Amino acid sequence: MIVCKSPAEIDRMRGANEVVAAVLTDLAGAIAPGVTTGELDERAEALIRAAGATPAFKGYHGYPAALCVSINDEVIHGIPSPTRRLAEGDIVSVDVGAVLDGFVGDSAVTFPVGAVPERAAMLMRVTQEALYRAILAVKVGGRVSDIGDAVQRHVEAHGCSVVREFVGHGIGTAMHEEPQVPNYGPPGRGARLTEGMVVAIEPMVNLGRPAVRVLDDGWTAVTRDRSLSAHFEHTVAVAEEGPFVLTARGDERFDEVLASAGLAAPDGVEARWRKRTRLK
Ligand code: MF3
Ligand code: CO
């Protein structure tokens, strides 16, 4: 069952989502060669708790941390560790979830550590562009698979591949609600997108082949061919006037990224995707 949210509930969801966005903005400034993934996790958990929220991932099916931190060929669900240090040239995917006022927010960004190889920069750019193209595909009356189709087309046009084993999801009082949101087409399938649906859209994109496997820790997903992988995620509310990106960060430039993806950003996309409230 898909649980649609009222405008008042979507406004309430902004709390958790803004905490998540603020954590990612903070971590962007903390990521540097030599920093451990455990330090990032501690920092994130402290910020989440200082905001009066709780980490959504910690304890979820026994997951041990507030963050997932996945480096290079790690796709998602990397477990933070006090001995794992970021190195110059790595790419690091950071996934954050928080619960506040009964609702969950979920977002992820892949960051460069210092200067990264051109192919790594390309992979991150294509994955973020794919996420924004997917958000553009969110329209009342459309279908869930229109989102994945937008991801897949962009990713494959750039010679990269879409991970199939993990998908985006509905989100609300639970982190994982219906519907599942795969990152591939064909379009026109699945549930109809309706006013009040809230989905976490999260393309996971590999530089090489799409296949992944899970390490013996039971969590960390890595590419089978050891190629680099990137992950970007936003929690997005579906509304008649277009999508609201609940996890939008202050420094994010939707229009610039869409332009680099070869798309003229629709007029006012910055303001509309960030619109703070629908209530008077
Ligand atoms: N953003 C991820 C997801 O949507 C985070 C889950 S990590 C877990 O599935 F540990 F909580 F499972
Ligand atoms: Co998610």
Short mmCIF file of C-alpha atoms and ligand atoms in Angstrom, two decimals:
data_model
loop_
_atom_site.label_atom_id
_atom_site.label_comp_id
_atom_site.label_asym_id
_atom_site.label_seq_id
_atom_site.Cartn_x
_atom_site.Cartn_y
_atom_site.Cartn_z
CA MET A 1 0.00 0.00 0.00
CA ILE A 2 1.29 3.44 -0.92
CA VAL A 3 0.77 5.95 1.90
CA CYS A 4 0.16 9.45 0.52
CA LYS A 5 0.93 12.40 2.76
CA SER A 6 -1.22 15.47 3.32
CA PRO A 7 0.32 18.92 2.77
CA ALA A 8 0.59 19.24 6.55
CA GLU A 9 2.43 15.92 6.79
CA ILE A 10 4.80 16.90 3.99
CA ASP A 11 5.56 20.07 5.92
CA ARG A 12 6.25 17.94 8.99
CA MET A 13 8.57 15.74 6.91
CA ARG A 14 10.73 18.76 6.18
CA GLY A 15 12.19 18.61 9.69
CA ALA A 16 13.89 15.24 9.30
CA ASN A 17 14.86 16.02 5.73
CA GLU A 18 16.44 19.35 6.61
CA VAL A 19 18.53 17.63 9.30
CA VAL A 20 19.74 15.15 6.69
CA ALA A 21 20.61 17.95 4.26
CA ALA A 22 22.48 19.87 6.96
CA VAL A 23 24.51 16.79 7.89
CA LEU A 24 25.57 16.26 4.28
CA THR A 25 26.54 19.93 3.95
CA ASP A 26 28.63 19.63 7.11
CA LEU A 27 30.29 16.39 5.98
CA ALA A 28 31.21 17.98 2.65
CA GLY A 29 33.51 20.25 4.64
CA ALA A 30 34.89 17.42 6.77
CA ILE A 31 35.89 15.07 3.98
CA ALA A 32 39.65 15.13 3.40
CA PRO A 33 42.52 12.68 2.97
CA GLY A 34 43.36 10.99 6.31
CA VAL A 35 39.89 11.34 7.85
CA THR A 36 38.42 8.00 8.97
CA THR A 37 34.94 6.91 7.99
CA GLY A 38 34.31 6.34 11.71
CA GLU A 39 35.04 10.03 12.40
CA LEU A 40 32.49 11.04 9.75
CA ASP A 41 29.93 8.75 11.39
CA GLU A 42 30.52 10.19 14.87
CA ARG A 43 30.25 13.71 13.54
CA ALA A 44 27.00 12.91 11.73
CA GLU A 45 25.43 11.20 14.72
CA ALA A 46 26.30 14.14 16.98
CA LEU A 47 24.72 16.61 14.53
CA ILE A 48 21.59 14.49 14.13
CA ARG A 49 21.14 14.22 17.89
CA ALA A 50 21.91 17.92 18.46
CA ALA A 51 19.01 18.67 16.12
CA GLY A 52 16.73 16.57 18.33
CA ALA A 53 16.54 13.83 15.71
CA THR A 54 17.68 10.20 15.77
CA PRO A 55 19.75 8.33 13.17
CA ALA A 56 17.39 6.32 10.95
CA PHE A 57 19.91 3.66 9.95
CA LYS A 58 21.33 2.74 13.36
CA GLY A 59 19.71 -0.51 14.49
CA TYR A 60 17.80 -0.91 11.21
CA HIS A 61 17.98 -4.68 10.63
CA GLY A 62 20.98 -4.54 12.96
CA TYR A 63 22.91 -1.90 10.98
CA PRO A 64 25.54 -0.55 13.40
CA ALA A 65 26.01 3.13 12.41
CA ALA A 66 24.33 6.45 11.61
CA LEU A 67 25.92 6.69 8.16
CA CYS A 68 26.70 4.43 5.27
CA VAL A 69 30.13 5.39 3.88
CA SER A 70 31.08 3.59 0.68
CA ILE A 71 34.47 4.19 -0.94
CA ASN A 72 35.39 3.66 -4.63
CA ASP A 73 34.15 0.18 -5.71
CA GLU A 74 31.82 0.05 -2.68
CA VAL A 75 28.35 0.83 -4.00
CA ILE A 76 26.26 1.35 -0.82
CA HIS A 77 25.98 0.28 2.83
CA GLY A 78 29.69 0.60 3.66
CA ILE A 79 30.04 0.39 7.46
CA PRO A 80 32.03 3.27 9.03
CA SER A 81 35.25 2.18 10.73
CA PRO A 82 37.78 3.91 12.99
CA THR A 83 40.62 2.43 10.91
CA ARG A 84 39.39 3.12 7.38
CA ARG A 85 40.98 6.36 6.15
CA LEU A 86 39.99 8.41 3.11
CA ALA A 87 42.81 8.87 0.62
CA GLU A 88 43.43 11.54 -2.01
CA GLY A 89 41.72 10.50 -5.24
CA ASP A 90 39.02 8.36 -3.59
CA ILE A 91 35.35 8.93 -4.21
CA VAL A 92 33.20 8.47 -1.11
CA SER A 93 29.44 7.95 -1.04
CA VAL A 94 27.80 9.15 2.16
CA ASP A 95 24.20 8.13 2.88
CA VAL A 96 22.34 9.75 5.81
CA GLY A 97 18.97 9.04 7.37
CA ALA A 98 17.28 10.84 10.26
CA VAL A 99 13.96 10.58 12.09
CA LEU A 100 12.29 13.70 13.49
CA ASP A 101 8.67 14.32 14.47
CA GLY A 102 7.80 10.77 13.43
CA PHE A 103 9.05 11.07 9.85
CA VAL A 104 12.19 9.86 8.11
CA GLY A 105 14.48 11.78 5.75
CA ASP A 106 17.02 10.01 3.50
CA SER A 107 19.68 11.44 1.19
CA ALA A 108 23.09 10.53 -0.22
CA VAL A 109 25.94 12.30 -2.00
CA THR A 110 29.17 11.02 -3.53
CA PHE A 111 32.08 13.35 -2.75
CA PRO A 112 35.57 13.55 -4.24
CA VAL A 113 38.47 13.28 -1.78
CA GLY A 114 40.91 15.93 -2.99
CA ALA A 115 41.70 15.69 -6.70
CA VAL A 116 40.15 12.63 -8.36
CA PRO A 117 40.80 11.02 -11.76
CA GLU A 118 38.75 12.36 -14.66
CA ARG A 119 36.74 9.12 -15.00
CA ALA A 120 35.76 9.31 -11.32
CA ALA A 121 34.64 12.92 -11.72
CA MET A 122 32.64 11.93 -14.81
CA LEU A 123 30.93 9.09 -12.92
CA MET A 124 29.90 11.39 -10.07
CA ARG A 125 28.66 14.06 -12.47
CA VAL A 126 26.62 11.58 -14.54
CA THR A 127 25.07 10.05 -11.40
CA GLN A 128 24.01 13.42 -9.99
CA GLU A 129 22.68 14.49 -13.38
CA ALA A 130 20.73 11.22 -13.55
CA LEU A 131 19.16 11.97 -10.16
CA TYR A 132 18.13 15.46 -11.27
CA ARG A 133 16.75 14.13 -14.57
CA ALA A 134 14.78 11.59 -12.54
CA ILE A 135 13.37 14.40 -10.37
CA LEU A 136 12.32 16.21 -13.55
CA ALA A 137 10.40 13.05 -14.51
CA VAL A 138 8.31 13.23 -11.32
CA LYS A 139 4.87 14.37 -12.50
CA VAL A 140 1.40 13.76 -11.13
CA GLY A 141 -0.24 11.35 -13.57
CA GLY A 142 3.09 9.79 -14.61
CA ARG A 143 4.27 6.36 -13.50
CA VAL A 144 6.92 5.18 -11.07
CA SER A 145 9.04 3.62 -13.81
CA ASP A 146 9.28 6.98 -15.63
CA ILE A 147 11.74 7.87 -12.86
CA GLY A 148 13.99 4.87 -13.48
CA ASP A 149 13.74 5.27 -17.22
CA ALA A 150 15.12 8.82 -16.91
CA VAL A 151 18.02 7.51 -14.80
CA GLN A 152 18.85 4.61 -17.08
CA ARG A 153 18.77 6.64 -20.31
CA HIS A 154 21.16 9.25 -18.97
CA VAL A 155 23.53 6.76 -17.34
CA GLU A 156 23.79 4.43 -20.32
CA ALA A 157 24.17 7.34 -22.77
CA HIS A 158 27.41 8.05 -20.89
CA GLY A 159 28.67 4.46 -21.00
CA CYS A 160 28.02 3.78 -17.32
CA SER A 161 25.68 1.15 -15.84
CA VAL A 162 22.76 1.12 -13.43
CA VAL A 163 22.73 -1.18 -10.39
CA ARG A 164 19.61 -3.41 -10.39
CA GLU A 165 19.82 -5.17 -7.02
CA PHE A 166 18.98 -2.06 -4.97
CA VAL A 167 16.20 0.42 -5.57
CA GLY A 168 14.74 3.66 -4.31
CA HIS A 169 11.61 3.59 -2.19
CA GLY A 170 8.60 5.33 -0.77
CA ILE A 171 9.37 7.05 2.54
CA GLY A 172 7.37 8.53 5.39
CA THR A 173 6.88 7.27 8.93
CA ALA A 174 8.95 4.26 7.80
CA MET A 175 12.24 4.53 5.91
CA HIS A 176 11.17 1.95 3.35
CA GLU A 177 7.59 2.20 2.15
CA GLU A 178 5.95 1.25 -1.10
CA PRO A 179 6.51 1.74 -3.96
CA GLN A 180 9.93 0.40 -4.91
CA VAL A 181 11.63 2.83 -7.29
CA PRO A 182 14.05 0.98 -9.61
CA ASN A 183 16.67 2.95 -11.51
CA TYR A 184 15.74 1.51 -14.89
CA GLY A 185 12.83 1.54 -17.36
CA PRO A 186 10.85 0.91 -19.43
CA PRO A 187 8.67 3.97 -18.74
CA GLY A 188 4.93 3.83 -18.16
CA ARG A 189 5.00 0.94 -15.67
CA GLY A 190 4.22 0.66 -12.00
CA ALA A 191 2.03 2.80 -9.78
CA ARG A 192 0.73 6.15 -10.93
CA LEU A 193 2.47 9.15 -9.33
CA THR A 194 -0.10 11.00 -7.26
CA GLU A 195 -0.28 14.10 -5.10
CA GLY A 196 1.25 13.42 -1.69
CA MET A 197 3.49 10.48 -2.62
CA VAL A 198 6.99 10.84 -1.19
CA VAL A 199 9.83 8.84 -2.71
CA ALA A 200 13.55 8.47 -2.09
CA ILE A 201 15.12 8.41 -5.55
CA GLU A 202 18.61 6.95 -5.42
CA PRO A 203 20.57 6.04 -8.55
CA MET A 204 23.56 3.76 -7.92
CA VAL A 205 25.82 3.91 -10.97
CA ASN A 206 28.91 1.87 -11.88
CA LEU A 207 31.72 2.85 -14.21
CA GLY A 208 31.95 -0.78 -15.39
CA ARG A 209 29.45 -3.63 -15.33
CA PRO A 210 26.20 -3.39 -13.34
CA ALA A 211 26.64 -6.51 -11.17
CA VAL A 212 27.27 -6.15 -7.43
CA ARG A 213 27.89 -8.53 -4.55
CA VAL A 214 27.67 -8.15 -0.77
CA LEU A 215 30.82 -8.60 1.33
CA ASP A 216 31.09 -11.03 4.26
CA ASP A 217 30.18 -8.22 6.69
CA GLY A 218 26.63 -8.78 5.42
CA TRP A 219 26.20 -5.13 4.38
CA THR A 220 28.80 -3.62 2.07
CA ALA A 221 27.76 -3.92 -1.57
CA VAL A 222 30.69 -3.74 -4.02
CA THR A 223 30.91 -3.90 -7.80
CA ARG A 224 31.77 -7.41 -8.97
CA ASP A 225 34.27 -6.05 -11.49
CA ARG A 226 35.76 -3.70 -8.84
CA SER A 227 34.91 -0.65 -10.96
CA LEU A 228 34.07 2.66 -9.27
CA SER A 229 30.50 3.31 -8.16
CA ALA A 230 28.60 6.49 -7.24
CA HIS A 231 25.32 7.10 -5.39
CA PHE A 232 23.14 10.20 -5.11
CA GLU A 233 19.78 10.26 -3.33
CA HIS A 234 17.05 12.78 -2.59
CA THR A 235 13.73 12.49 -0.78
CA VAL A 236 11.15 14.01 -3.11
CA ALA A 237 7.47 14.84 -2.58
CA VAL A 238 5.07 14.60 -5.53
CA ALA A 239 2.74 17.59 -5.90
CA GLU A 240 0.50 18.99 -8.63
CA GLU A 241 2.85 21.94 -9.08
CA GLY A 242 5.84 19.62 -9.49
CA PRO A 243 8.34 17.85 -7.25
CA PHE A 244 9.59 19.24 -3.93
CA VAL A 245 13.13 18.13 -3.10
CA LEU A 246 12.83 17.82 0.67
CA THR A 247 16.55 17.10 1.12
CA ALA A 248 17.79 20.00 -1.05
CA ARG A 249 21.04 21.43 0.31
CA GLY A 250 21.69 25.15 0.43
CA ASP A 251 24.73 24.93 -1.85
CA GLU A 252 23.11 22.68 -4.44
CA ARG A 253 22.65 24.24 -7.89
CA PHE A 254 19.96 22.26 -9.66
CA ASP A 255 19.93 24.56 -12.70
CA GLU A 256 23.69 24.33 -13.30
CA VAL A 257 23.75 20.55 -13.04
CA LEU A 258 20.75 20.20 -15.35
CA ALA A 259 22.45 22.50 -17.84
CA SER A 260 25.58 20.32 -17.74
CA ALA A 261 23.29 17.32 -18.39
CA GLY A 262 22.25 19.03 -21.62
CA LEU A 263 18.90 20.19 -20.31
CA ALA A 264 17.68 23.71 -20.02
CA ALA A 265 16.40 23.84 -16.45
CA PRO A 266 12.72 24.64 -16.45
CA ASP A 267 12.06 28.20 -15.41
CA GLY A 268 12.34 28.71 -11.68
CA VAL A 269 13.53 25.18 -10.92
CA GLU A 270 15.74 26.42 -8.10
CA ALA A 271 12.85 28.07 -6.32
CA ARG A 272 10.23 25.46 -7.10
CA TRP A 273 12.22 22.39 -6.09
CA ARG A 274 13.14 24.14 -2.85
CA LYS A 275 9.74 25.61 -2.08
CA ARG A 276 9.62 25.48 1.70
CA THR A 277 5.99 25.27 2.46
CA ARG A 278 2.65 24.79 0.82
CA LEU A 279 0.70 25.91 3.85
CA LYS A 280 -0.38 29.39 4.64
N1 MF3 B 1 19.52 5.09 1.98
C1 MF3 B 1 19.61 3.68 2.25
C2 MF3 B 1 18.31 3.04 1.84
O1 MF3 B 1 17.48 3.73 1.39
C3 MF3 B 1 20.04 3.46 3.60
C4 MF3 B 1 19.71 2.20 4.30
S1 MF3 B 1 21.03 1.73 5.25
C5 MF3 B 1 20.47 0.75 6.46
O2 MF3 B 1 18.09 1.87 1.89
F1 MF3 B 1 21.43 0.37 7.12
F2 MF3 B 1 19.68 1.43 7.21
F3 MF3 B 1 19.79 -0.26 5.92
CO CO B 2 17.14 5.36 0.56
#
